[in-house]
């Protein structure tokens, strides 16, 4: 499904009356699987926070470096990617299997369009799967047979929450809030030497961050702003891998990593804004369960 397809040809299970984070984020990465409503919310947000295109792309580049570290240096061979978003270049399984052909990946997202596109992409993949589930309900996704088929919880694994922490509210109607969603798998079923890779949009200015969050939350995309200190508090008891949690552009930068797809023409003018301002930015890193 391309961005130019008429919405009346879409799967009726796909929500078209509101934007979704997977489709909106994918558009900033150069993806075509989105609708007018997704593009409209991004263009509205960019009026006040023009750095969002840069930080979405910086997060995607962080994904590559984080997965590469987890395979090459941490020796992780199985991944649970929660809130995975739409398939694009250098997906988690592609990066992991580049460095370990036997790496296994279970993708999880609540957006049904992710399942449709993911299953088409992974039709010939025996070591990768995609399921529709809510990352706020870790017990439900842990019970999924496809997850259980691929992920051995007797062995160390990596749980990924990449650019989705802001969708997890401290108090939520599903599960027990952000801490439960982020920590339950690592704290209860993952063995020692398992890892959590995390990133979310933050702001050092709480008032501006709240303004940013209100705009997205009001459009139907659940959002909670946090400061870096508030993010850090979610991960007490875990060991931060050097250089710790920080703006992801500064997490083991690598100028030679594979490039991303070009941005759409409508977004070209926003590329490079973070060279001048960072009212909001992507904050994250990798943590280890002792």
JSON list of C-alpha atoms in Angstrom, two decimals, residues 135-136 138 168-183 226 234:
[
{"chain": "A", "resi": 135, "resn": "UNK", "atom": "CA", "xyz": [3.46, -3.65, 24.35]},
{"chain": "A", "resi": 136, "resn": "UNK", "atom": "CA", "xyz": [1.64, -2.31, 27.40]},
{"chain": "A", "resi": 138, "resn": "UNK", "atom": "CA", "xyz": [3.66, -7.95, 28.31]},
{"chain": "A", "resi": 168, "resn": "UNK", "atom": "CA", "xyz": [3.99, 4.53, 27.44]},
{"chain": "A", "resi": 169, "resn": "UNK", "atom": "CA", "xyz": [2.24, 6.65, 30.03]},
{"chain": "A", "resi": 170, "resn": "UNK", "atom": "CA", "xyz": [3.07, 6.40, 33.72]},
{"chain": "A", "resi": 171, "resn": "UNK", "atom": "CA", "xyz": [-0.59, 5.66, 34.43]},
{"chain": "A", "resi": 172, "resn": "UNK", "atom": "CA", "xyz": [-2.44, 3.70, 31.77]},
{"chain": "A", "resi": 173, "resn": "UNK", "atom": "CA", "xyz": [-5.70, 1.83, 31.36]},
{"chain": "A", "resi": 174, "resn": "UNK", "atom": "CA", "xyz": [-3.76, -1.18, 30.02]},
{"chain": "A", "resi": 175, "resn": "UNK", "atom": "CA", "xyz": [-1.28, -2.99, 32.24]},
{"chain": "A", "resi": 176, "resn": "UNK", "atom": "CA", "xyz": [0.20, -1.00, 35.11]},
{"chain": "A", "resi": 177, "resn": "UNK", "atom": "CA", "xyz": [1.82, 1.89, 33.31]},
{"chain": "A", "resi": 178, "resn": "UNK", "atom": "CA", "xyz": [5.18, 2.58, 31.72]},
{"chain": "A", "resi": 179, "resn": "UNK", "atom": "CA", "xyz": [7.41, 0.89, 34.28]},
{"chain": "A", "resi": 180, "resn": "UNK", "atom": "CA", "xyz": [5.46, -2.37, 34.07]},
{"chain": "A", "resi": 181, "resn": "UNK", "atom": "CA", "xyz": [5.58, -2.35, 30.26]},
{"chain": "A", "resi": 182, "resn": "UNK", "atom": "CA", "xyz": [9.29, -1.58, 30.15]},
{"chain": "A", "resi": 183, "resn": "UNK", "atom": "CA", "xyz": [10.52, -3.78, 32.97]},
{"chain": "A", "resi": 226, "resn": "UNK", "atom": "CA", "xyz": [9.68, 13.01, 30.06]},
{"chain": "A", "resi": 234, "resn": "UNK", "atom": "CA", "xyz": [12.58, 4.02, 35.09]}
]
